[in-house]
Structures are given as C-alpha cells and as structure tokens.
Amino acid sequence: MRVLGIGNYCDLAALYLRLSAEGHEVKVFIDAPLCQNILNGMIAKTNDWRSELQWVKSAGGEGIILFENVSLGGVQDELRKEGFNVIGGSAFGDRLEIDRAYAQSLLAELGLSTAATRHFSKRQEGLRFLRERPGRYVLKFNAPELAHRNFVGGLADGRDISALLQNLPDTPADEAGFVLMDFIDGVEMGVGAYFDGEKFLRPACLDWEHKRFFPGDLGELTGEMGTVATYENSTLFFESTLARIEPLLRRHGHCGYVNLNTIVNEQGIWPLEFTCRFGYPGFAILSALQRTSWAELFGAMVRRDRDHLDVDDGFSVGVVLTVPPFPYSRRQAEEPIGMPILFEGALSRKDQDNLHYCEVALDNGQLVTEGAYGWTMVATGCGRTIHSARRDAYRLIERVHIPNMRYRRDIGERLIAAHYAKVKALGLLGGEIELPPRPPLPRAAVLHSPRI
C-alpha cells in the first residue's frame, strides 16, 4: 500500500510508523513550521503534498491519501471526484465538527435530546446574554485552534464564564465565534466508528476521555490526557446515537472515523459534539484493541467490501506522556526540544506495540522529543477489565524516562469507582437489540444552518 499523510501537526505519527514497519510506502506532509522536524530519520516526508498526487495515483487501488485535520473537507471531496482514495473527512464532516450549533440542530431533528446551544460571533453579544440569562454554561470556541480556551462553567450565575470572556486576548481565529451550551450534569462518554462512504463498520467503540491537565479533573482543558476505550457492549449506544447520522454521511460522501461525544444521565443521552476525523490519542488507544491492521482497514474502507473489523474483547487504557510546554505550544512558552527518550530494559514486541509515538524524531540514532506541543507519546495497556488494562499501561510507563515527563496517574479511576457502573445501571450498554424506526432524514438539516 502507498499512503500520503497530510496534516498540520503530524498527529498520526504512530499510525505512519506502524504502516511503514509493516512494509508499506509512506510519505508525510506536515504544515506547521514548528512540527516539521517530527519523524526526522523515521519516515519519508514531503514539503508539497500536491506534488505527490501522481505518486499516489500510480499505485492504483493501493494508493491512499489520509487527511488528519478538520477544515480541508472540501479539498478531500474534490480529490474523491478526481478518482483518489481519500480517508479522513469531508466538507460535511467539517461542518458537523466546527459549526456546533448546526450539529446540535441536526441531532435534534434526528430525534436526539440536545442541550440548548446559542452561537455568538462577538464577545459582547455573549456577555450581554449572560447578564440577561445568568446560568451555568459550557463555553466552546468554533475555531479548532482555540479549543484550549474551552471552559466548563462552575458557577450557577455564569460569572466565571463572563470573567473569562472579558479577559481573553483577541485573535484572528475569534472570527469563527463561540457557543454557550447549557450545562448538563452526568457521565461524559463517546461513541465512534469508521465510515467507508456508505456505511459504518461494526462494532463501534465506546470511550471515556480525561481532558483536564491534572489528576482529579483539575487545571486546563487539554486536547486529551488519557482515555479508556472498548468495543464491547456498544451496539445499543451506537444505534441510539451515531448510527442515526449514517444516511447523511452517505449522502455527503464522508469517509473516515466519526465520534460523537455525549453526556449520559437519568434523563437520557445528550450529544455534545462531533469529531469527524481520526482523533489523537483516540486512534492509538483503539489500535491496541484492533486485530485488523491499519492497511487492511484502509483497504476495506476504500473498497467498501466489508462491514466489520476484528477486535479484541476487553478494554484499552491510554495515557498521554507529555513534556513542557504542554498544554501550550513553543509559540507561547519557549522550551527545549531534542531531549532524549530512554527506556529501562529492552522493549519486547508487545511493549513496542503499546508505545505510540507522536512528537518524536531520531537524532544520530537516539530517539528525542520534537514538535510544538510536547505530545510525546501514548502508552496503552489492554485487559479484560479496566483495572487490568490500567495496570499494564502504568507498568509500561514506569520504564519510559524523558526529562520533565508529565502525565496523569488517575486515568480510569473514576470510571472504575462509579461511572461505568452508573452507565450500566442506566441501561445503555448492550449488544444486538431491536430499536424503533429512525425518524425520516431531514432535508432542512442538510441545507440550512439553524437560526440562533
């Protein structure tokens, strides 16, 4: 197989390395200047991905273009029209992820419960709304590069959200606006599956993310500090949520991974937001459970010749290993790169499979840190239970040594203590079931953005 990876930050480094180790041809384009040294000495790279299109086309059905990021969905759609095999997203997927108010409106029309969501293009509009409608809200910026500013309010009158909005610096990305969503209490969990342009491949996965920087869910919202994932008992949840959007994804030619993040409580399932691309570190944590290789999966997605993937039972626990300046970038805080990454003892094949590199490179044969953010790697462990998967992940982490390495030591603890049992008690976990007919496909949801 011949794969051209295109992304801003090389988030899928571990995937490229796995494909290369299996003997496939891989080239990677990295757009962000501070990230362009990632994978030096490890993977072939290109400074102009368009100049590589003939290289992909000459491989015929074995040529794949893999897009990492949201915002280039329209380009992906055009490349598909030109006959390329493209995996990653679509213009429709971009809109689902970026235009949160639109996504909430669409989900409501499909019959799902949704939290009230208001879109604002200017800060003063949001501040005026908070003065007139005090309450507890979740603040989310539409521009992907501002995701680190997202904030879950803790005060019932919204004063903390107001204070944050008033003091944030202005940036060009602010033009995309932001939303204020009613706060919903419950257990946060996601459901995801691979979509091949016509259908979802089964089974879907369930995941529980840990987004805050410090243990106990304290500190900044980061991209992700760790996740618990499983393919078990996902059918009921999937059919009740993500499966309902299958006709729309088919209509728009989406091809890639799709995830829907939700809150669950006694009142039901409350969708929050879509991820219409390969999420990091989610793809790495899922790969630890997938018997179907990435090459087999990609081939099946472009041929559309299978409806399932082979997976292991049990759970995967992934822990993100970071170094400074994470959760910020070197544009905001200057920190050295090129720090050595060392391992205690020889790594077995299993150990190597459970270390998923991201911002790394080779320097004279030594693995070192690279990149803009300090997302160095993900360590995974798998087991029949969350507890055993956690144990294996943290045992492996103890053998990784990087100067100033930081990570959360509590990934999965709250799920073990209460949250998994709560989701199970709500009756949301189960296998094949009969569900009432899905509501008809709403034309308006495809054609029009909601008015807020």
GROMACS .gro file of C-alpha atoms in nm:
model
  452
    1MET     CA    1   0.000   0.000   0.000
    2ARG     CA    2   0.112   0.358  -0.069
    3VAL     CA    3  -0.005   0.621   0.181
    4LEU     CA    4   0.029   1.000   0.168
    5GLY     CA    5  -0.042   1.156   0.509
    6ILE     CA    6  -0.145   1.523   0.519
    7GLY     CA    7  -0.176   1.719   0.843
    8ASN     CA    8  -0.086   2.029   1.038
    9TYR     CA    9   0.099   1.870   1.330
   10CYS     CA   10   0.166   1.504   1.239
   11ASP     CA   11  -0.087   1.384   1.497
   12LEU     CA   12  -0.098   1.038   1.334
   13ALA     CA   13   0.276   0.974   1.363
   14ALA     CA   14   0.223   0.637   1.532
   15LEU     CA   15  -0.006   0.524   1.251
   16TYR     CA   16   0.251   0.618   0.984
   17LEU     CA   17   0.524   0.435   1.174
   18ARG     CA   18   0.307   0.124   1.206
   19LEU     CA   19   0.231   0.122   0.832
   20SER     CA   20   0.598   0.169   0.748
   21ALA     CA   21   0.703  -0.112   0.984
   22GLU     CA   22   0.460  -0.342   0.802
   23GLY     CA   23   0.635  -0.269   0.472
   24HIS     CA   24   0.402  -0.009   0.321
   25GLU     CA   25   0.526   0.305   0.146
   26VAL     CA   26   0.453   0.621   0.344
   27LYS     CA   27   0.515   0.990   0.284
   28VAL     CA   28   0.402   1.263   0.525
   29PHE     CA   29   0.330   1.634   0.478
   30ILE     CA   30   0.346   1.848   0.796
   31ASP     CA   31   0.221   2.204   0.756
   32ALA     CA   32   0.306   2.372   1.090
   33PRO     CA   33   0.666   2.503   1.085
   34LEU     CA   34   0.736   2.409   1.449
   35CYS     CA   35   0.633   2.050   1.376
   36GLN     CA   36   0.818   1.986   1.052
   37ASN     CA   37   1.110   1.804   1.218
   38ILE     CA   38   0.878   1.542   1.370
   39LEU     CA   39   0.967   1.191   1.245
   40ASN     CA   40   1.304   1.307   1.106
   41GLY     CA   41   1.506   0.996   1.036
   42MET     CA   42   1.199   0.776   1.071
   43ILE     CA   43   0.958   0.846   0.781
   44ALA     CA   44   0.989   0.997   0.433
   45LYS     CA   45   0.840   1.349   0.421
   46THR     CA   46   0.739   1.598   0.157
   47ASN     CA   47   0.717   1.979   0.152
   48ASP     CA   48   0.444   1.981  -0.114
   49TRP     CA   49   0.172   1.720  -0.086
   50ARG     CA   50   0.015   1.812  -0.420
   51SER     CA   51   0.338   1.721  -0.595
   52GLU     CA   52   0.294   1.367  -0.459
   53LEU     CA   53  -0.052   1.306  -0.608
   54GLN     CA   54   0.090   1.128  -0.912
   55TRP     CA   55   0.292   0.907  -0.675
   56VAL     CA   56  -0.034   0.808  -0.506
   57LYS     CA   57  -0.227   0.766  -0.832
   58SER     CA   58   0.039   0.538  -0.981
   59ALA     CA   59  -0.035   0.287  -0.704
   60GLY     CA   60  -0.391   0.242  -0.832
   61GLY     CA   61  -0.625   0.091  -0.575
   62GLU     CA   62  -0.333   0.063  -0.331
   63GLY     CA   63  -0.286   0.441  -0.316
   64ILE     CA   64  -0.441   0.619  -0.017
   65ILE     CA   65  -0.447   0.986   0.082
   66LEU     CA   66  -0.501   1.026   0.457
   67PHE     CA   67  -0.604   1.368   0.593
   68GLU     CA   68  -0.554   1.431   0.965
   69ASN     CA   69  -0.727   1.761   1.034
   70VAL     CA   70  -1.065   1.922   1.009
   71SER     CA   71  -1.106   2.220   0.767
   72LEU     CA   72  -0.987   2.059   0.442
   73GLY     CA   73  -1.301   1.856   0.384
   74GLY     CA   74  -1.383   2.040   0.062
   75VAL     CA   75  -1.040   1.954  -0.077
   76GLN     CA   76  -1.098   1.589   0.014
   77ASP     CA   77  -1.433   1.587  -0.166
   78GLU     CA   78  -1.269   1.727  -0.482
   79LEU     CA   79  -0.991   1.468  -0.471
   80ARG     CA   80  -1.251   1.193  -0.447
   81LYS     CA   81  -1.422   1.330  -0.757
   82GLU     CA   82  -1.085   1.309  -0.933
   83GLY     CA   83  -1.066   0.938  -0.852
   84PHE     CA   84  -0.836   0.938  -0.549
   85ASN     CA   85  -0.893   0.712  -0.250
   86VAL     CA   86  -0.925   0.964   0.034
   87ILE     CA   87  -0.976   0.882   0.402
   88GLY     CA   88  -1.019   1.145   0.672
   89GLY     CA   89  -1.327   1.360   0.641
   90SER     CA   90  -1.547   1.570   0.412
   91ALA     CA   91  -1.692   1.919   0.389
   92PHE     CA   92  -1.999   1.791   0.569
   93GLY     CA   93  -1.784   1.640   0.843
   94ASP     CA   94  -1.600   1.971   0.882
   95ARG     CA   95  -1.930   2.149   0.934
   96LEU     CA   96  -2.052   1.894   1.189
   97GLU     CA   97  -1.736   1.944   1.394
   98ILE     CA   98  -1.679   2.318   1.357
   99ASP     CA   99  -2.034   2.455   1.346
  100ARG     CA  100  -2.152   2.326   1.682
  101ALA     CA  101  -2.490   2.497   1.670
  102TYR     CA  102  -2.563   2.341   1.331
  103ALA     CA  103  -2.468   1.997   1.461
  104GLN     CA  104  -2.695   2.034   1.764
  105SER     CA  105  -2.985   2.139   1.543
  106LEU     CA  106  -2.931   1.842   1.314
  107LEU     CA  107  -2.916   1.599   1.608
  108ALA     CA  108  -3.241   1.741   1.746
  109GLU     CA  109  -3.412   1.686   1.410
  110LEU     CA  110  -3.290   1.325   1.418
  111GLY     CA  111  -3.472   1.276   1.747
  112LEU     CA  112  -3.188   1.304   1.998
  113SER     CA  113  -3.204   1.510   2.317
  114THR     CA  114  -2.989   1.820   2.291
  115ALA     CA  115  -2.880   2.095   2.526
  116ALA     CA  116  -2.982   2.450   2.436
  117THR     CA  117  -2.697   2.598   2.232
  118ARG     CA  118  -2.650   2.963   2.129
  119HIS     CA  119  -2.395   3.083   1.877
  120PHE     CA  120  -2.227   3.424   1.912
  121SER     CA  121  -1.998   3.598   1.667
  122LYS     CA  122  -1.891   3.874   1.908
  123ARG     CA  123  -1.789   3.862   2.273
  124GLN     CA  124  -2.014   4.150   2.370
  125GLU     CA  125  -2.316   3.956   2.244
  126GLY     CA  126  -2.225   3.665   2.469
  127LEU     CA  127  -2.163   3.889   2.768
  128ARG     CA  128  -2.499   4.057   2.720
  129PHE     CA  129  -2.668   3.716   2.705
  130LEU     CA  130  -2.501   3.611   3.031
  131ARG     CA  131  -2.620   3.928   3.203
  132GLU     CA  132  -2.976   3.870   3.084
  133ARG     CA  133  -2.981   3.491   3.128
  134PRO     CA  134  -2.749   3.404   3.420
  135GLY     CA  135  -2.687   3.033   3.450
  136ARG     CA  136  -2.428   2.759   3.432
  137TYR     CA  137  -2.293   2.714   3.080
  138VAL     CA  138  -2.019   2.547   2.878
  139LEU     CA  139  -1.814   2.780   2.657
  140LYS     CA  140  -1.680   2.633   2.333
  141PHE     CA  141  -1.496   2.813   2.055
  142ASN     CA  142  -1.568   2.708   1.697
  143ALA     CA  143  -1.213   2.753   1.566
  144PRO     CA  144  -1.018   2.427   1.627
  145GLU     CA  145  -0.704   2.620   1.720
  146LEU     CA  146  -0.891   2.779   2.011
  147ALA     CA  147  -1.004   2.452   2.166
  148HIS     CA  148  -0.765   2.510   2.458
  149ARG     CA  149  -0.986   2.807   2.559
  150ASN     CA  150  -1.300   2.595   2.602
  151PHE     CA  151  -1.430   2.619   2.955
  152VAL     CA  152  -1.687   2.439   3.167
  153GLY     CA  153  -1.851   2.692   3.396
  154GLY     CA  154  -1.882   2.607   3.763
  155LEU     CA  155  -2.098   2.894   3.893
  156ALA     CA  156  -2.477   2.890   3.874
  157ASP     CA  157  -2.491   3.255   3.764
  158GLY     CA  158  -2.226   3.233   3.489
  159ARG     CA  159  -1.989   3.487   3.643
  160ASP     CA  160  -1.685   3.268   3.572
  161ILE     CA  161  -1.773   3.243   3.201
  162SER     CA  162  -1.821   3.621   3.187
  163ALA     CA  163  -1.487   3.685   3.354
  164LEU     CA  164  -1.310   3.455   3.110
  165LEU     CA  165  -1.471   3.612   2.803
  166GLN     CA  166  -1.381   3.961   2.922
  167ASN     CA  167  -1.013   3.879   2.975
  168LEU     CA  168  -0.922   3.657   2.682
  169PRO     CA  169  -0.695   3.821   2.422
  170ASP     CA  170  -0.834   3.880   2.074
  171THR     CA  171  -0.705   3.662   1.790
  172PRO     CA  172  -0.797   3.630   1.419
  173ALA     CA  173  -0.949   3.289   1.495
  174ASP     CA  174  -1.212   3.462   1.711
  175GLU     CA  175  -1.398   3.544   1.391
  176ALA     CA  176  -1.535   3.186   1.391
  177GLY     CA  177  -1.730   3.274   1.705
  178PHE     CA  178  -1.824   3.060   2.003
  179VAL     CA  179  -2.121   2.887   2.159
  180LEU     CA  180  -2.270   2.883   2.506
  181MET     CA  181  -2.431   2.548   2.581
  182ASP     CA  182  -2.647   2.473   2.882
  183PHE     CA  183  -2.450   2.269   3.135
  184ILE     CA  184  -2.572   1.910   3.174
  185ASP     CA  185  -2.457   1.701   3.468
  186GLY     CA  186  -2.377   1.334   3.417
  187VAL     CA  187  -2.114   1.093   3.286
  188GLU     CA  188  -1.924   1.205   2.976
  189MET     CA  189  -1.868   0.930   2.719
  190GLY     CA  190  -1.823   0.898   2.346
  191VAL     CA  191  -1.915   0.655   2.070
  192GLY     CA  192  -1.719   0.620   1.747
  193ALA     CA  193  -1.692   0.409   1.432
  194TYR     CA  194  -1.524   0.402   1.091
  195PHE     CA  195  -1.741   0.512   0.798
  196ASP     CA  196  -1.645   0.388   0.450
  197GLY     CA  197  -1.852   0.631   0.243
  198GLU     CA  198  -2.159   0.409   0.252
  199LYS     CA  199  -2.185   0.254   0.596
  200PHE     CA  200  -2.030   0.227   0.939
  201LEU     CA  201  -1.805  -0.070   1.005
  202ARG     CA  202  -1.911  -0.259   1.315
  203PRO     CA  203  -1.850  -0.279   1.601
  204ALA     CA  204  -1.849   0.078   1.723
  205CYS     CA  205  -1.633   0.178   2.018
  206LEU     CA  206  -1.720   0.344   2.347
  207ASP     CA  207  -1.473   0.580   2.515
  208TRP     CA  208  -1.431   0.782   2.831
  209GLU     CA  209  -1.190   1.074   2.793
  210HIS     CA  210  -0.986   1.260   3.056
  211LYS     CA  211  -0.933   1.611   2.922
  212ARG     CA  212  -0.800   1.814   3.212
  213PHE     CA  213  -0.431   1.853   3.278
  214PHE     CA  214  -0.416   1.740   3.640
  215PRO     CA  215  -0.550   1.438   3.831
  216GLY     CA  216  -0.893   1.485   3.978
  217ASP     CA  217  -1.001   1.675   3.663
  218LEU     CA  218  -0.824   1.995   3.767
  219GLY     CA  219  -0.646   2.251   3.553
  220GLU     CA  220  -0.668   2.343   3.186
  221LEU     CA  221  -0.871   2.155   2.929
  222THR     CA  222  -0.609   1.987   2.713
  223GLY     CA  223  -0.653   1.801   2.388
  224GLU     CA  224  -0.651   1.482   2.594
  225MET     CA  225  -0.457   1.331   2.885
  226GLY     CA  226  -0.586   0.975   2.859
  227THR     CA  227  -0.881   0.761   2.758
  228VAL     CA  228  -1.048   0.430   2.839
  229ALA     CA  229  -1.195   0.258   2.531
  230THR     CA  230  -1.374  -0.065   2.447
  231TYR     CA  231  -1.560  -0.227   2.159
  232GLU     CA  232  -1.773  -0.434   2.397
  233ASN     CA  233  -2.143  -0.371   2.461
  234SER     CA  234  -2.152  -0.080   2.218
  235THR     CA  235  -2.441  -0.172   1.987
  236LEU     CA  236  -2.726  -0.024   2.191
  237PHE     CA  237  -2.547   0.306   2.245
  238PHE     CA  238  -2.433   0.326   1.882
  239GLU     CA  239  -2.776   0.253   1.735
  240SER     CA  240  -2.934   0.508   1.967
  241THR     CA  241  -2.694   0.785   1.863
  242LEU     CA  242  -2.426   0.780   1.594
  243ALA     CA  243  -2.599   0.532   1.364
  244ARG     CA  244  -2.878   0.781   1.303
  245ILE     CA  245  -2.649   1.007   1.103
  246GLU     CA  246  -2.540   0.730   0.864
  247PRO     CA  247  -2.773   0.841   0.577
  248LEU     CA  248  -2.637   1.196   0.592
  249LEU     CA  249  -2.274   1.080   0.590
  250ARG     CA  250  -2.353   0.856   0.292
  251ARG     CA  251  -2.522   1.142   0.106
  252HIS     CA  252  -2.217   1.364   0.152
  253GLY     CA  253  -1.953   1.100   0.072
  254HIS     CA  254  -1.779   1.114   0.409
  255CYS     CA  255  -1.504   0.856   0.455
  256GLY     CA  256  -1.318   0.832   0.784
  257TYR     CA  257  -1.361   0.797   1.157
  258VAL     CA  258  -1.657   0.969   1.327
  259ASN     CA  259  -1.703   1.015   1.700
  260LEU     CA  260  -1.992   1.165   1.896
  261ASN     CA  261  -1.921   1.286   2.247
  262THR     CA  262  -2.213   1.284   2.491
  263ILE     CA  263  -2.331   1.326   2.848
  264VAL     CA  264  -2.549   1.049   2.990
  265ASN     CA  265  -2.775   1.076   3.294
  266GLU     CA  266  -3.115   0.962   3.420
  267GLN     CA  267  -3.286   1.178   3.156
  268GLY     CA  268  -3.110   1.006   2.867
  269ILE     CA  269  -2.823   1.065   2.622
  270TRP     CA  270  -2.723   1.425   2.545
  271PRO     CA  271  -2.492   1.463   2.242
  272LEU     CA  272  -2.230   1.735   2.279
  273GLU     CA  273  -2.006   1.745   1.973
  274PHE     CA  274  -1.871   1.553   1.675
  275THR     CA  275  -1.515   1.463   1.585
  276CYS     CA  276  -1.514   1.385   1.212
  277ARG     CA  277  -1.151   1.278   1.171
  278PHE     CA  278  -0.901   1.046   1.338
  279GLY     CA  279  -0.879   1.182   1.691
  280TYR     CA  280  -0.550   1.187   1.880
  281PRO     CA  281  -0.484   0.996   2.101
  282GLY     CA  282  -0.806   0.804   2.034
  283PHE     CA  283  -0.681   0.632   1.718
  284ALA     CA  284  -0.377   0.497   1.904
  285ILE     CA  285  -0.579   0.373   2.200
  286LEU     CA  286  -0.823   0.195   1.969
  287SER     CA  287  -0.542   0.040   1.764
  288ALA     CA  288  -0.435  -0.157   2.072
  289LEU     CA  289  -0.770  -0.343   2.051
  290GLN     CA  290  -0.788  -0.379   1.673
  291ARG     CA  291  -0.679  -0.709   1.517
  292THR     CA  292  -0.750  -0.565   1.173
  293SER     CA  293  -0.433  -0.378   1.073
  294TRP     CA  294  -0.445  -0.019   0.954
  295ALA     CA  295  -0.362  -0.128   0.600
  296GLU     CA  296  -0.641  -0.386   0.600
  297LEU     CA  297  -0.883  -0.133   0.744
  298PHE     CA  298  -0.793   0.137   0.493
  299GLY     CA  299  -0.819  -0.108   0.205
  300ALA     CA  300  -1.163  -0.218   0.322
  301MET     CA  301  -1.277   0.144   0.360
  302VAL     CA  302  -1.190   0.241   0.003
  303ARG     CA  303  -1.318  -0.086  -0.149
  304ARG     CA  304  -1.628  -0.087   0.075
  305ASP     CA  305  -1.614  -0.466   0.072
  306ARG     CA  306  -1.664  -0.547   0.440
  307ASP     CA  307  -1.895  -0.436   0.716
  308HIS     CA  308  -1.689  -0.518   1.025
  309LEU     CA  309  -1.342  -0.515   1.175
  310ASP     CA  310  -1.186  -0.774   1.401
  311VAL     CA  311  -1.125  -0.653   1.756
  312ASP     CA  312  -1.029  -0.792   2.095
  313ASP     CA  313  -1.264  -0.810   2.389
  314GLY     CA  314  -1.197  -0.601   2.697
  315PHE     CA  315  -1.061  -0.252   2.746
  316SER     CA  316  -0.771  -0.036   2.633
  317VAL     CA  317  -0.638   0.235   2.864
  318GLY     CA  318  -0.420   0.503   2.707
  319VAL     CA  319  -0.212   0.759   2.894
  320VAL     CA  320  -0.061   1.062   2.718
  321LEU     CA  321   0.302   1.124   2.814
  322THR     CA  322   0.387   1.492   2.780
  323VAL     CA  323   0.681   1.728   2.830
  324PRO     CA  324   0.690   2.110   2.860
  325PRO     CA  325   0.545   2.335   2.722
  326PHE     CA  326   0.233   2.116   2.705
  327PRO     CA  327  -0.055   2.203   2.722
  328TYR     CA  328   0.075   2.517   2.549
  329SER     CA  329   0.298   2.544   2.244
  330ARG     CA  330   0.650   2.668   2.190
  331ARG     CA  331   0.498   2.978   2.030
  332GLN     CA  332   0.371   3.066   2.380
  333ALA     CA  333   0.644   2.925   2.603
  334GLU     CA  334   0.995   2.852   2.482
  335GLU     CA  335   1.110   2.508   2.593
  336PRO     CA  336   1.397   2.295   2.467
  337ILE     CA  337   1.340   2.009   2.226
  338GLY     CA  338   1.575   1.725   2.143
  339MET     CA  339   1.552   1.576   2.493
  340PRO     CA  340   1.648   1.206   2.495
  341ILE     CA  341   1.375   0.944   2.529
  342LEU     CA  342   1.513   0.646   2.719
  343PHE     CA  343   1.373   0.306   2.812
  344GLU     CA  344   1.456   0.087   3.106
  345GLY     CA  345   1.544  -0.255   2.971
  346ALA     CA  346   1.483  -0.396   2.625
  347LEU     CA  347   1.135  -0.338   2.485
  348SER     CA  348   0.951  -0.651   2.376
  349ARG     CA  349   0.736  -0.652   2.061
  350LYS     CA  350   0.430  -0.612   2.284
  351ASP     CA  351   0.590  -0.313   2.460
  352GLN     CA  352   0.671  -0.150   2.127
  353ASP     CA  353   0.315  -0.205   2.004
  354ASN     CA  354   0.183  -0.029   2.314
  355LEU     CA  355   0.402   0.282   2.278
  356HIS     CA  356   0.254   0.513   2.018
  357TYR     CA  357   0.496   0.791   1.920
  358CYS     CA  358   0.384   1.141   1.826
  359GLU     CA  359   0.622   1.437   1.860
  360VAL     CA  360   0.949   1.249   1.830
  361ALA     CA  361   1.243   1.218   1.590
  362LEU     CA  362   1.575   1.037   1.557
  363ASP     CA  363   1.896   1.233   1.620
  364ASN     CA  364   2.208   1.028   1.541
  365GLY     CA  365   2.017   0.713   1.627
  366GLN     CA  366   1.877   0.849   1.955
  367LEU     CA  367   1.500   0.893   1.994
  368VAL     CA  368   1.436   1.252   2.106
  369THR     CA  369   1.149   1.493   2.167
  370GLU     CA  370   1.034   1.720   1.883
  371GLY     CA  371   0.743   1.935   1.775
  372ALA     CA  372   0.546   2.229   1.907
  373TYR     CA  373   0.335   2.099   2.194
  374GLY     CA  374   0.511   1.829   2.392
  375TRP     CA  375   0.266   1.550   2.294
  376THR     CA  376   0.545   1.296   2.308
  377MET     CA  377   0.369   0.960   2.301
  378VAL     CA  378   0.083   0.749   2.430
  379ALA     CA  379   0.128   0.436   2.639
  380THR     CA  380  -0.151   0.178   2.624
  381GLY     CA  381  -0.245  -0.131   2.819
  382CYS     CA  382  -0.517  -0.383   2.742
  383GLY     CA  383  -0.710  -0.625   2.959
  384ARG     CA  384  -1.039  -0.793   3.025
  385THR     CA  385  -1.111  -0.527   3.287
  386ILE     CA  386  -1.039  -0.155   3.314
  387HIS     CA  387  -0.826  -0.231   3.620
  388SER     CA  388  -0.601  -0.481   3.441
  389ALA     CA  389  -0.566  -0.252   3.137
  390ARG     CA  390  -0.467   0.037   3.366
  391ARG     CA  391  -0.213  -0.180   3.544
  392ASP     CA  392  -0.042  -0.279   3.218
  393ALA     CA  393  -0.033   0.080   3.089
  394TYR     CA  394   0.126   0.220   3.404
  395ARG     CA  395   0.374  -0.067   3.432
  396LEU     CA  396   0.497   0.022   3.084
  397ILE     CA  397   0.512   0.395   3.166
  398GLU     CA  398   0.745   0.322   3.459
  399ARG     CA  399   1.005   0.211   3.203
  400VAL     CA  400   0.989   0.533   3.000
  401HIS     CA  401   1.229   0.811   3.101
  402ILE     CA  402   1.218   1.161   2.949
  403PRO     CA  403   1.343   1.477   3.124
  404ASN     CA  404   1.046   1.656   3.287
  405MET     CA  405   0.791   1.400   3.165
  406ARG     CA  406   0.438   1.460   3.300
  407TYR     CA  407   0.122   1.251   3.282
  408ARG     CA  408  -0.191   1.180   3.480
  409ARG     CA  409  -0.179   0.885   3.718
  410ASP     CA  410  -0.555   0.853   3.762
  411ILE     CA  411  -0.675   0.758   3.412
  412GLY     CA  412  -0.973   0.526   3.454
  413GLU     CA  413  -1.002   0.551   3.832
  414ARG     CA  414  -1.332   0.738   3.837
  415LEU     CA  415  -1.471   0.502   3.574
  416ILE     CA  416  -1.382   0.203   3.792
  417ALA     CA  417  -1.512   0.365   4.110
  418ALA     CA  418  -1.853   0.477   3.985
  419HIS     CA  419  -1.906   0.592   3.628
  420TYR     CA  420  -1.902   0.259   3.443
  421ALA     CA  421  -2.148   0.109   3.689
  422LYS     CA  422  -2.368   0.415   3.651
  423VAL     CA  423  -2.374   0.387   3.270
  424LYS     CA  424  -2.457   0.019   3.303
  425ALA     CA  425  -2.736   0.091   3.554
  426LEU     CA  426  -2.885   0.340   3.309
  427GLY     CA  427  -2.932   0.050   3.067
  428LEU     CA  428  -2.705   0.199   2.800
  429LEU     CA  429  -2.473  -0.098   2.748
  430GLY     CA  430  -2.577  -0.396   2.543
  431GLY     CA  431  -2.550  -0.599   2.225
  432GLU     CA  432  -2.785  -0.653   1.935
  433ILE     CA  433  -3.131  -0.512   2.005
  434GLU     CA  434  -3.445  -0.408   1.824
  435LEU     CA  435  -3.500  -0.034   1.814
  436PRO     CA  436  -3.796   0.170   1.691
  437PRO     CA  437  -3.768   0.301   1.333
  438ARG     CA  438  -3.541   0.601   1.291
  439PRO     CA  439  -3.706   0.932   1.204
  440PRO     CA  440  -3.702   1.032   0.835
  441LEU     CA  441  -3.396   1.210   0.701
  442PRO     CA  442  -3.447   1.587   0.747
  443ARG     CA  443  -3.376   1.784   0.428
  444ALA     CA  444  -3.361   2.110   0.619
  445ALA     CA  445  -3.081   1.978   0.836
  446VAL     CA  446  -2.866   1.932   0.527
  447LEU     CA  447  -2.945   2.261   0.358
  448HIS     CA  448  -2.973   2.522   0.627
  449SER     CA  449  -2.788   2.632   0.937
  450PRO     CA  450  -3.014   2.689   1.237
  451ARG     CA  451  -3.110   3.039   1.333
  452ILE     CA  452  -2.995   3.133   1.680
   0.00000   0.00000   0.00000
